[in-house]
């Protein structure tokens, strides 16, 4: 019998087919919770990536397109473009007037300092804001508006709208307006497209966009004077390039975000003082438009603006103008837009806290994982050298007979191979087969083999722990070896396994479990896991004297030690981990005999593998919780609690739970940040794992060709194991319970030839 035994239900307790279908049709709460958590995480990460505008199309597509369809009056006109009755009209800034415009903000550092400079010099500015930046720094926008400055839309992700679909254009504008409404309670009629500083930047591709926005009530704002501060040419050049000629008015471009703006901050106050000394006044876009129109035209424009508000989203548009004439482009957001904007800012706030927080946690996890690899390599090497010294000895050679207990439940496919392998043992043994109520003739097969020193004990189906305890009670010798009914031993396995009992402090010995059916892809993946994860780990834990688990496939115990801790417990689904920790707490030493090999039949399908590992991980959690007081045990009995418990919790629960997020973040970084750098980082981690796996294969004298499956294992198999663990954690958190599950066996793992194993 293996670890995956299931007790048959009584006939009257068996649910009907309709009930089973109904039960399967309704998702379990823990599954719903897990899916909701996954959906929430993915949504937060996508929002964060979208906000940071680091996904493609964030650059000018082309700059040499024809402008044959654009009216000359627009190309040669003033920097303020609007449409009235479908007709394009441009306006210029009046003479001796400066409109300071700033692009790409808000920025929590540079924009705040720009606002300080404007306040100190008592001049307003017009800021064209990126929606994603508004969402992240709403307080800066609020201050900007409260100080009397004007704001406009600069798209949500700073994308070149000229080559986007109509839906994308609408979405970019609407999302920015929602962010603005959430931040300051307003919307705006001003718009500036990225990569379109002067009127001659309009081409046949972008002209339909401006016509569409004009029909929606927007004024597109260009410039006629560029400081080119983004090039950081030096303060004197910024001031020179921002100065209009011959007393003309100008719409001047500066930047308050998008890079280091130290030169802009130094140049701006000098520039303002210089222009004031020349008799210039400073105003906003709305102020310049009003001055250019004259009193009669201003009154007419006021009526037009009250009846034509920009379309924020279908069916939602503000219509109340602010009282400040310098902010005539602003509209008070209606209730729906206001609350949608606040909801957007709330979601952004969650993303702003969650993603960096997870990144910090994953950095710690990544360091822990790499530290574990390093520790495994160092300690495994030390363990190997220590155990292979010529003078190394456990003590007097153990030659007395031992009892081998084989619990079996419906193992007709495997039991013959198991018993035949034991019959070839070079160490004197008795074989105790405990048939746990099998219904397939397992006991009869065992008896029909006619092997010497084999006893078959029958019992009603009671589970694996009960079968093992029954076998211990019937054992004739002081040392008992426990194995699964689907496992085969090499001829010298028992002899190598029991030698550590020459040390009177040793209470139990873990053997080296190998995957026998490794010819399939799933089998090869598990083979890599067994060699690298299980056996390399056991070398480390052995050296630290805190072995967490004696595998059910191969383990040896002092009979008195097992009886002294109450035998195999039914409290958990991982009775092997449970008994191992109990022996530690009783003061016994548990060691690893790497040369004692057993060949077991691993699950052959993903479904069976999921069920097995689900039970293993959940049972391990149960065992750790059951023995949580070992942390406070004193003396040698508390060593596992002080050393083993933290290591198992950290490396078998915490880091694997967060490890999938590392892969998720890797994909995130490939899409939103830097594909090449992210791919190289992932390959570097894979290389570290390959080195560890290669060393583990060398220590176990395994063939390296299986390591060709490692990259695919990391992509597919490892994710499955992570999901299993997460599922187990959710089950534990929601109070779910698991039952023993019997896996289907094929009996393909045969008796290994002497000295060759089952490779």
XYZ file of C-alpha atoms in Angstrom:
759
model
C 0.000 0.000 0.000
C 1.282 3.463 -0.757
C 0.677 6.871 0.778
C -2.470 7.395 -1.238
C -4.836 4.899 0.331
C -8.548 5.607 0.550
C -11.025 4.048 2.882
C -14.108 2.643 1.163
C -17.346 4.369 2.083
C -20.254 2.439 3.430
C -22.930 1.666 0.945
C -25.634 3.736 2.628
C -23.297 6.738 2.772
C -22.507 6.723 -0.935
C -23.992 9.809 -2.640
C -26.277 9.328 -5.581
C -25.146 10.139 -9.102
C -27.348 13.249 -9.179
C -25.844 14.465 -5.912
C -22.313 13.902 -7.216
C -23.022 15.814 -10.421
C -24.646 18.621 -8.438
C -21.675 18.745 -6.073
C -19.207 18.876 -8.953
C -21.192 21.609 -10.695
C -20.913 23.987 -7.720
C -17.369 25.353 -7.258
C -15.973 24.956 -3.765
C -15.476 28.171 -1.779
C -11.701 27.708 -1.643
C -11.579 27.389 -5.443
C -13.607 30.579 -5.809
C -11.322 32.374 -3.337
C -8.217 31.217 -5.183
C -9.628 32.307 -8.551
C -10.686 35.691 -7.171
C -7.236 36.259 -5.683
C -5.614 35.337 -8.976
C -7.981 37.568 -10.944
C -7.385 40.442 -8.530
C -3.618 40.107 -8.763
C -3.618 39.955 -12.547
C -5.940 42.974 -12.735
C -3.771 44.998 -10.372
C -0.617 44.176 -12.315
C -2.208 44.994 -15.661
C -3.461 48.302 -14.285
C -0.036 49.109 -12.878
C 1.640 48.306 -16.176
C -0.924 50.397 -18.058
C -0.425 53.311 -15.688
C 3.305 53.312 -16.194
C 2.783 53.456 -19.964
C 5.667 51.089 -20.545
C 3.824 48.947 -23.039
C 4.377 49.536 -26.769
C 3.307 52.462 -28.995
C 4.869 55.006 -26.612
C 6.740 56.835 -29.370
C 6.101 58.843 -32.513
C 5.315 56.439 -35.305
C 6.611 58.645 -38.166
C 7.454 62.271 -38.730
C 7.535 62.600 -42.544
C 3.884 62.033 -43.458
C 2.152 64.285 -45.966
C -0.060 67.175 -44.810
C -1.876 67.647 -48.134
C -5.319 67.299 -46.508
C -4.615 69.866 -43.783
C -5.737 73.450 -44.572
C -2.898 75.940 -44.964
C -4.715 78.268 -42.577
C -4.216 75.648 -39.878
C -0.589 74.827 -40.724
C 0.343 78.513 -40.817
C -2.097 79.669 -38.143
C -1.888 80.359 -34.431
C -1.262 77.708 -31.760
C -4.886 77.415 -30.563
C -7.030 75.243 -32.863
C -10.804 74.932 -32.408
C -13.777 74.075 -34.581
C -16.998 76.017 -34.825
C -19.732 74.664 -37.066
C -17.239 72.211 -38.519
C -14.867 74.986 -39.585
C -11.309 75.038 -38.263
C -10.182 78.260 -36.621
C -6.840 79.167 -35.104
C -5.890 81.948 -32.738
C -2.529 83.408 -31.792
C -1.238 84.739 -28.502
C -1.511 88.564 -28.297
C 1.682 90.610 -28.467
C 3.714 91.010 -25.298
C 1.907 88.007 -23.807
C 3.391 84.672 -22.732
C 1.450 81.441 -22.231
C 3.634 79.069 -20.215
C 2.699 75.493 -21.067
C 4.126 72.395 -19.395
C 3.945 68.842 -20.694
C 4.105 65.295 -19.309
C 3.213 65.893 -15.639
C 2.266 65.778 -12.938
C 5.454 64.671 -11.221
C 5.649 64.572 -7.408
C 9.076 66.240 -7.433
C 9.497 68.453 -10.481
C 5.892 69.667 -10.859
C 5.724 70.726 -7.212
C 8.883 72.803 -7.656
C 7.542 74.361 -10.874
C 4.366 75.334 -8.996
C 6.488 76.898 -6.265
C 8.300 79.006 -8.873
C 5.025 80.132 -10.470
C 3.610 81.050 -7.053
C 6.739 82.993 -6.106
C 6.555 84.977 -9.348
C 2.757 85.340 -9.355
C 2.285 83.920 -12.859
C -0.082 81.142 -14.024
C 0.726 78.163 -16.192
C -1.181 75.740 -18.377
C -0.291 72.104 -17.678
C -1.037 69.332 -20.144
C -1.324 66.253 -17.988
C -0.878 62.568 -18.677
C -3.830 60.633 -17.272
C -1.754 57.841 -15.782
C 0.337 60.410 -13.915
C -2.820 62.174 -12.677
C -4.035 58.855 -11.304
C -0.805 58.307 -9.414
C -0.337 61.853 -8.093
C -3.785 63.442 -7.677
C -2.663 65.741 -4.853
C -0.317 67.586 -7.212
C -3.172 68.191 -9.674
C -5.414 69.409 -6.883
C -2.843 71.967 -5.832
C -2.261 72.952 -9.459
C -5.940 73.837 -9.977
C -6.355 75.475 -6.558
C -3.405 77.769 -7.330
C -5.227 79.147 -10.388
C -3.379 77.245 -13.093
C -5.103 75.710 -16.085
C -4.925 72.063 -17.101
C -5.402 70.153 -20.328
C -5.476 66.565 -21.564
C -2.210 65.010 -22.809
C -3.689 61.487 -23.253
C -3.643 58.736 -20.627
C -0.534 56.801 -21.705
C 1.343 59.419 -23.789
C 0.652 57.529 -26.994
C 0.730 58.888 -30.535
C -2.985 59.081 -31.295
C -2.445 59.717 -34.997
C -2.146 56.014 -35.684
C -4.604 54.593 -33.170
C -8.145 53.394 -33.651
C -11.085 55.672 -32.978
C -11.915 53.594 -29.887
C -8.359 54.024 -28.556
C -8.509 57.791 -29.095
C -11.813 58.041 -27.243
C -10.535 55.847 -24.432
C -7.325 57.849 -23.977
C -9.251 61.101 -23.661
C -12.080 59.732 -21.518
C -9.760 58.010 -19.050
C -7.706 61.173 -18.609
C -10.864 63.194 -17.972
C -12.005 60.642 -15.391
C -8.651 60.842 -13.639
C -8.865 64.638 -13.661
C -12.393 64.530 -12.261
C -11.311 62.189 -9.483
C -8.299 64.323 -8.623
C -9.716 67.861 -8.819
C -13.444 67.521 -9.489
C -13.202 69.072 -12.954
C -12.899 68.243 -16.633
C -11.251 70.408 -19.289
C -11.747 71.565 -22.880
C -8.020 71.789 -23.634
C -6.061 69.083 -25.415
C -2.496 68.623 -26.567
C -1.433 65.510 -28.433
C 1.936 63.955 -27.639
C 4.617 64.537 -30.311
C 2.759 67.541 -31.792
C 4.448 70.712 -30.568
C 3.820 73.078 -33.512
C 1.010 73.329 -36.055
C 3.145 71.913 -38.850
C 3.249 68.609 -36.923
C -0.315 67.969 -38.136
C -0.390 65.522 -41.037
C -2.950 63.516 -42.967
C -2.943 60.823 -40.264
C -3.499 63.139 -37.312
C -5.843 65.646 -38.948
C -8.957 63.411 -38.552
C -8.147 63.098 -34.860
C -8.111 66.863 -34.382
C -11.351 67.227 -36.339
C -12.979 64.591 -34.157
C -11.793 66.253 -30.959
C -12.893 69.642 -32.259
C -16.369 68.271 -32.861
C -16.333 67.037 -29.238
C -15.691 70.587 -28.016
C -11.939 70.465 -27.435
C -9.407 73.172 -28.225
C -6.134 71.677 -29.430
C -3.193 73.648 -28.102
C 0.128 73.867 -29.933
C 3.173 76.083 -29.401
C 5.119 78.553 -31.480
C 8.153 78.804 -29.173
C 10.013 75.779 -27.803
C 12.500 75.971 -24.948
C 13.684 72.448 -25.821
C 14.457 71.969 -22.152
C 14.009 68.219 -22.581
C 17.404 68.178 -24.320
C 19.013 69.756 -21.227
C 21.084 72.138 -23.390
C 21.982 74.433 -20.517
C 20.125 77.231 -18.716
C 21.189 80.041 -21.028
C 20.025 78.204 -24.156
C 16.698 77.276 -22.576
C 16.059 80.951 -21.811
C 17.199 82.035 -25.277
C 15.095 79.496 -27.144
C 11.996 80.302 -25.046
C 12.185 84.044 -25.812
C 9.865 85.250 -28.640
C 11.162 87.730 -31.202
C 10.197 91.359 -31.762
C 7.750 91.613 -28.895
C 5.386 89.014 -30.285
C 3.259 86.854 -28.033
C 4.109 83.190 -27.642
C 2.827 79.821 -26.492
C 6.018 78.474 -24.897
C 6.753 74.826 -24.153
C 8.485 73.585 -21.010
C 8.372 70.177 -19.324
C 7.628 69.469 -15.682
C 8.141 65.686 -15.850
C 9.583 62.955 -18.012
C 13.176 63.206 -16.808
C 15.625 65.361 -14.889
C 14.237 68.902 -14.958
C 16.915 70.616 -12.857
C 17.870 72.938 -15.754
C 14.217 73.836 -16.286
C 13.845 74.776 -12.629
C 16.949 76.960 -12.794
C 15.982 78.610 -16.067
C 12.285 79.259 -15.358
C 12.559 82.014 -12.695
C 15.275 83.787 -14.695
C 13.121 83.584 -17.801
C 10.038 84.998 -16.048
C 12.022 87.933 -14.634
C 13.577 88.600 -18.043
C 10.221 88.640 -19.851
C 8.593 90.827 -17.211
C 11.434 93.297 -17.557
C 10.624 93.448 -21.290
C 7.018 94.360 -20.516
C 5.476 90.907 -21.033
C 2.515 89.589 -19.105
C 1.760 85.928 -18.365
C -1.593 84.215 -18.766
C -3.177 80.829 -19.455
C -4.511 79.464 -22.746
C -8.031 80.642 -21.863
C -6.742 84.066 -20.857
C -4.833 84.468 -24.121
C -7.875 83.433 -26.149
C -10.054 85.983 -24.380
C -7.518 88.739 -24.936
C -7.218 87.852 -28.618
C -10.988 87.963 -29.187
C -11.778 91.358 -27.713
C -14.766 92.207 -25.450
C -17.545 91.471 -27.945
C -16.035 88.178 -29.069
C -15.432 87.171 -25.458
C -19.141 87.449 -24.684
C -20.036 85.384 -27.732
C -17.464 82.734 -26.800
C -18.841 82.544 -23.273
C -22.272 81.693 -24.645
C -20.794 79.073 -26.967
C -18.825 77.435 -24.159
C -21.922 77.208 -21.971
C -23.798 75.330 -24.693
C -20.954 73.187 -26.046
C -19.070 71.166 -23.439
C -16.403 68.605 -24.349
C -17.550 65.003 -24.456
C -15.856 63.194 -21.576
C -17.529 59.822 -21.955
C -20.782 59.034 -23.709
C -23.583 60.528 -21.696
C -21.359 62.210 -19.069
C -20.079 65.749 -19.484
C -19.616 68.658 -17.145
C -21.176 71.975 -18.099
C -20.525 74.481 -15.303
C -17.651 76.889 -15.935
C -15.310 77.904 -13.110
C -15.588 81.546 -12.022
C -11.883 82.288 -12.566
C -11.503 83.628 -16.129
C -7.975 82.233 -16.247
C -9.541 78.757 -15.875
C -12.342 79.193 -18.423
C -11.510 75.815 -19.963
C -12.413 73.992 -16.749
C -15.801 72.391 -16.156
C -17.158 71.059 -12.889
C -17.470 67.307 -13.282
C -20.972 65.915 -12.965
C -21.770 63.393 -10.245
C -21.322 60.263 -12.349
C -17.978 61.379 -13.767
C -16.799 62.466 -10.330
C -17.472 59.092 -8.712
C -16.100 57.135 -11.657
C -12.953 59.210 -11.382
C -12.673 58.548 -7.665
C -13.123 54.830 -8.282
C -10.301 54.962 -10.827
C -8.019 56.731 -8.354
C -8.924 54.157 -5.702
C -7.974 51.292 -7.990
C -4.746 53.045 -8.890
C -3.920 53.572 -5.219
C -4.353 49.839 -4.619
C -2.047 49.062 -7.543
C 0.487 51.648 -6.410
C 0.739 49.983 -3.010
C 0.282 46.370 -4.045
C 2.751 45.996 -6.901
C 5.752 47.643 -5.192
C 4.893 45.767 -1.994
C 4.784 42.464 -3.831
C 7.987 43.366 -5.641
C 9.709 43.917 -2.301
C 8.387 40.623 -0.952
C 9.474 38.813 -4.094
C 12.932 40.353 -3.845
C 13.211 38.825 -0.375
C 11.841 35.526 -1.684
C 14.274 35.585 -4.583
C 17.199 36.161 -2.242
C 15.934 33.348 0.000
C 15.608 30.950 -2.945
C 19.081 31.731 -4.227
C 20.400 31.496 -0.676
C 18.798 28.090 -0.365
C 20.475 26.928 -3.566
C 23.828 28.133 -2.273
C 23.287 26.511 1.119
C 22.233 23.213 -0.482
C 25.324 23.133 -2.663
C 27.704 23.902 0.195
C 26.104 21.547 2.710
C 25.512 18.758 0.190
C 29.191 18.888 -0.752
C 30.185 18.801 2.889
C 27.755 15.912 3.538
C 29.169 13.950 0.613
C 32.764 14.423 1.714
C 31.924 13.578 5.312
C 30.072 10.353 4.485
C 32.676 9.152 1.994
C 35.715 9.452 4.208
C 37.546 6.196 4.670
C 37.392 6.469 8.430
C 33.718 7.327 8.565
C 31.626 4.815 10.495
C 28.290 4.816 12.250
C 29.688 2.402 14.786
C 29.598 -1.382 14.966
C 28.255 -3.016 11.810
C 24.559 -3.907 12.042
C 24.123 -7.568 11.062
C 21.107 -8.728 13.060
C 17.863 -9.436 11.162
C 15.301 -6.699 10.654
C 11.565 -6.687 9.961
C 10.334 -5.177 6.692
C 6.715 -3.998 6.892
C 4.785 -3.764 3.620
C 1.318 -2.210 4.046
C -0.812 -3.119 1.050
C -4.224 -2.036 -0.174
C -5.276 -3.264 -3.636
C -1.683 -3.591 -4.865
C -2.148 -6.598 -7.181
C -0.150 -4.877 -9.963
C 2.874 -4.186 -7.760
C 3.009 -6.577 -4.793
C 4.841 -9.389 -6.608
C 7.654 -7.100 -7.785
C 7.931 -5.621 -4.302
C 8.218 -8.976 -2.526
C 10.551 -10.493 -5.111
C 12.928 -7.550 -4.686
C 12.905 -8.078 -0.913
C 13.553 -11.797 -1.329
C 16.857 -10.943 -3.031
C 18.023 -8.890 -0.044
C 21.614 -9.492 1.095
C 20.610 -8.663 4.674
C 18.605 -11.130 6.803
C 14.995 -9.955 6.967
C 11.481 -11.034 7.741
C 8.742 -9.633 5.540
C 5.447 -8.627 7.135
C 2.730 -7.903 4.582
C -0.217 -6.157 6.200
C -3.203 -6.477 3.884
C -5.525 -3.569 4.691
C -8.789 -5.062 3.500
C -7.782 -5.392 -0.171
C -10.515 -6.489 -2.555
C -8.334 -7.375 -5.544
C -6.562 -10.470 -4.185
C -3.391 -8.731 -3.029
C -3.031 -11.033 0.016
C -3.546 -14.152 -2.094
C -0.877 -13.035 -4.578
C 1.582 -12.449 -1.727
C 0.941 -15.914 -0.301
C 1.064 -17.655 -3.689
C 4.633 -16.498 -4.329
C 5.877 -19.025 -1.767
C 8.730 -16.755 -0.654
C 10.563 -17.589 2.595
C 10.164 -15.437 5.716
C 6.972 -13.819 4.413
C 3.994 -13.410 6.719
C 0.666 -12.008 5.537
C -1.489 -10.324 8.164
C -5.034 -9.474 7.206
C -7.022 -6.665 8.774
C -10.236 -4.801 7.926
C -9.622 -1.631 5.957
C -8.418 0.943 8.484
C -5.886 3.077 6.616
C -2.138 3.127 6.153
C -1.151 4.325 9.666
C -3.176 1.510 11.234
C -1.589 -1.039 8.887
C 1.901 0.169 9.760
C 1.156 0.089 13.486
C -0.208 -3.438 13.132
C 2.979 -4.441 11.358
C 5.155 -2.898 14.069
C 3.266 -4.850 16.730
C 3.825 -8.117 14.832
C 7.491 -7.411 14.039
C 9.942 -9.836 15.624
C 13.023 -7.668 15.463
C 14.193 -4.405 17.027
C 14.654 -2.592 13.717
C 11.729 -2.201 11.334
C 11.891 -1.048 7.729
C 8.767 0.529 6.240
C 8.081 0.724 2.535
C 5.191 1.133 0.108
C 3.566 -1.715 -1.755
C 4.473 -0.124 -5.123
C 8.201 0.122 -4.344
C 11.124 -2.209 -5.057
C 14.469 -2.447 -3.257
C 17.901 -3.238 -4.601
C 19.545 -6.319 -3.053
C 21.790 -4.240 -0.744
C 19.190 -1.584 0.100
C 18.228 -2.967 3.513
C 21.842 -3.558 4.494
C 22.826 0.028 3.634
C 19.665 1.427 5.206
C 20.175 -0.080 8.679
C 23.898 0.627 9.168
C 23.324 4.050 10.831
C 21.697 2.182 13.747
C 25.236 1.362 14.821
C 24.996 4.780 16.463
C 22.740 4.400 19.531
C 21.493 8.002 19.130
C 19.939 7.244 15.725
C 16.237 6.475 15.955
C 15.316 6.518 12.278
C 16.914 6.516 8.835
C 15.614 7.993 5.578
C 16.502 6.177 2.377
C 17.010 7.472 -1.151
C 13.732 7.234 -3.065
C 14.044 7.073 -6.839
C 11.470 7.368 -9.605
C 11.315 4.046 -11.415
C 8.927 4.986 -14.226
C 10.943 7.893 -15.624
C 10.544 7.120 -19.332
C 7.554 9.470 -19.719
C 7.731 13.259 -19.589
C 5.841 13.417 -16.273
C 8.069 10.684 -14.876
C 11.220 12.511 -16.010
C 10.009 15.731 -14.388
C 9.432 13.909 -11.112
C 12.814 12.211 -11.437
C 14.515 15.626 -11.588
C 12.471 16.768 -8.612
C 13.342 13.698 -6.538
C 17.071 13.932 -7.217
C 17.376 17.698 -6.933
C 14.653 18.679 -4.537
C 14.138 15.737 -2.233
C 17.507 14.028 -1.986
C 19.681 17.146 -2.172
C 17.476 18.668 0.514
C 17.896 15.600 2.702
C 21.672 15.932 2.593
C 21.318 19.490 3.854
C 18.814 18.600 6.568
C 20.880 15.593 7.604
C 23.948 17.733 8.183
C 21.838 20.243 10.142
C 20.281 17.340 12.140
C 16.729 18.393 11.377
C 15.450 15.898 8.781
C 11.753 16.774 8.282
C 10.482 13.653 6.514
C 11.353 10.000 6.215
C 9.795 8.992 2.869
C 7.059 6.405 3.041
C 8.752 4.535 0.192
C 11.876 3.748 2.232
C 12.540 4.359 5.917
C 13.904 2.419 8.882
C 13.065 2.858 12.582
C 13.949 1.506 15.964
C 10.837 -0.367 17.002
C 11.003 1.006 20.533
C 11.303 4.566 19.202
C 8.149 4.200 17.113
C 6.188 2.697 19.993
C 7.587 5.340 22.340
C 5.980 8.200 20.382
C 2.655 6.388 20.045
C 3.198 4.790 16.650
C 2.078 6.147 13.294
C -0.514 8.834 13.868
C -3.793 9.256 12.001
C -3.986 12.938 12.941
C -2.495 14.084 9.650
C -2.393 13.025 6.009
C 1.422 12.978 6.078
C 2.082 10.263 8.622
C 5.719 10.049 7.511
C 6.392 13.720 8.317
C 4.367 13.409 11.514
C 6.394 10.435 12.856
C 9.692 12.056 11.836
C 9.018 15.247 13.784
C 7.721 13.208 16.729
C 11.000 11.279 16.842
C 12.967 14.521 16.786
C 10.938 15.803 19.725
C 11.545 12.536 21.577
C 15.280 13.199 21.344
C 16.166 10.720 18.612
C 18.486 11.540 15.750
C 17.137 11.065 12.216
C 19.705 10.616 9.424
C 19.902 10.049 5.672
C 21.413 6.971 4.014
C 21.923 8.144 0.433
C 23.221 4.787 -0.831
C 20.107 2.887 0.290
C 17.964 3.189 -2.820
C 14.338 2.344 -3.427
C 12.544 2.538 -6.769
C 8.962 3.746 -6.568
C 6.214 4.182 -9.123
C 5.428 7.880 -9.464
C 1.998 9.132 -10.625
C 1.653 8.690 -14.364
C -0.887 11.454 -15.087
C -1.248 15.106 -14.133
C -4.504 14.385 -12.334
C -2.960 11.695 -10.137
C 0.101 13.850 -9.558
C -2.087 16.761 -8.461
C -3.971 14.580 -5.976
C -0.792 13.102 -4.543
C 1.031 16.404 -4.084
C -2.100 18.135 -2.848
C -2.303 15.607 -0.042
C 1.429 15.739 0.644
C 1.537 19.522 0.997
C -1.661 19.671 3.029
C -0.473 16.837 5.264
C 2.859 18.590 5.804
C 1.032 21.716 6.949
C -1.026 19.600 9.333
C 2.101 17.986 10.769
C 3.880 21.317 11.223
C 0.846 22.781 12.958
C 0.480 19.713 15.152
C 4.105 20.009 16.293
C 4.220 23.807 16.465
C 5.206 23.642 20.130
C 8.522 22.118 19.086
C 9.663 25.708 18.606
C 9.694 26.107 22.394
C 11.095 22.643 23.221
C 14.380 22.790 25.095
C 17.567 20.814 24.627
C 18.236 18.383 21.747
C 14.509 17.655 21.368
C 13.928 21.281 20.380
C 16.506 21.351 17.597
C 13.913 20.620 14.930
C 11.705 23.433 16.212
C 14.591 25.903 16.242
C 16.206 24.911 12.942
C 14.080 22.471 10.953
C 10.671 24.075 11.462
C 11.729 27.533 10.191
C 13.541 26.007 7.216
C 10.582 23.823 6.225
C 8.096 26.675 6.626
C 10.308 29.064 4.667
C 11.427 26.749 1.867
C 8.467 24.377 1.523
C 5.560 26.732 2.161
C 6.349 30.459 2.112
C 8.762 30.707 -0.811
C 6.851 28.220 -3.019
C 3.631 30.159 -2.381
C 5.233 33.376 -3.608
C 7.475 31.759 -6.216
C 4.758 31.755 -8.948
C 4.594 35.521 -8.568
C 8.235 35.698 -9.592
C 7.290 34.125 -12.901
C 4.244 36.383 -13.182
C 6.425 39.421 -12.545
C 8.917 38.143 -15.094
C 6.168 38.068 -17.725
C 5.010 41.490 -16.498
C 8.538 42.878 -16.888
C 8.902 41.334 -20.335
C 5.720 43.063 -21.501
C 5.841 46.384 -19.669
C 9.495 47.032 -18.826
C 12.425 45.411 -20.631
C 11.948 42.154 -22.483
C 15.625 41.390 -23.016
C 16.754 42.169 -19.477
C 13.860 40.200 -17.973
C 14.549 37.201 -20.175
C 18.237 37.260 -19.264
C 17.357 37.406 -15.555
C 15.052 34.394 -15.920
C 17.737 32.479 -17.809
C 20.269 33.339 -15.099
C 18.017 31.822 -12.436
C 17.491 28.786 -14.661
C 21.262 28.438 -14.962
C 21.623 28.456 -11.172
C 18.999 25.723 -10.930
C 20.744 23.762 -13.669
C 24.020 23.929 -11.758
C 22.321 22.672 -8.592
C 20.520 19.915 -10.482
C 23.725 18.895 -12.246
C 25.565 18.626 -8.941
C 22.706 16.634 -7.418
C 22.777 14.242 -10.382
C 26.524 13.878 -9.967
C 26.214 13.010 -6.282
C 23.507 10.429 -7.035
C 25.400 9.157 -10.101
C 22.419 9.778 -12.360
C 22.490 10.276 -16.105
C 22.651 13.939 -17.119
C 20.439 13.494 -20.181
C 17.346 13.958 -18.036
C 18.443 17.530 -17.354
C 17.436 18.389 -20.913
C 13.896 18.380 -19.515
C 14.738 20.986 -16.858
C 13.714 24.156 -18.797
C 10.324 22.671 -19.675
C 9.965 21.412 -16.115
C 10.492 24.946 -14.824
C 7.880 26.347 -17.200
C 5.162 23.707 -16.807
C 5.723 21.233 -13.990
C 6.976 23.712 -11.400
C 3.926 25.932 -11.913
C 1.681 22.940 -11.288
C 3.449 22.209 -8.003
C 3.094 25.847 -6.958
C -0.625 25.800 -7.716
C -0.969 22.613 -5.685
C 0.649 24.282 -2.700
C -1.466 27.422 -3.062
C -4.573 25.243 -3.284
C -3.481 23.467 -0.096
C -2.958 26.800 1.675
C -6.430 27.969 0.664
C -7.867 24.639 1.855
C -6.124 25.053 5.207
C -7.248 28.677 5.518
C -10.894 27.795 4.766
C -10.936 24.783 7.070
C -11.266 22.202 4.306
C -10.475 18.531 4.826
C -8.924 15.941 2.548
C -9.286 12.194 2.362
C -6.812 9.523 1.426
C -6.825 8.955 -2.309
C -5.763 5.731 -3.933
C -3.741 6.251 -7.127
C -3.858 3.933 -10.096
C -0.759 1.726 -10.375
C 0.643 -0.155 -13.349
C 3.374 -2.283 -11.758
C 5.886 -1.200 -14.412
C 8.697 -0.702 -11.886
C 10.375 -4.109 -11.860
C 13.010 -5.629 -9.662
C 16.337 -3.881 -10.337
C 19.340 -5.944 -11.323
C 22.194 -5.951 -8.806
C 24.294 -2.811 -9.084
C 22.287 -1.352 -11.973
C 19.127 0.042 -10.422
C 16.175 0.848 -12.651
C 17.666 3.439 -14.923
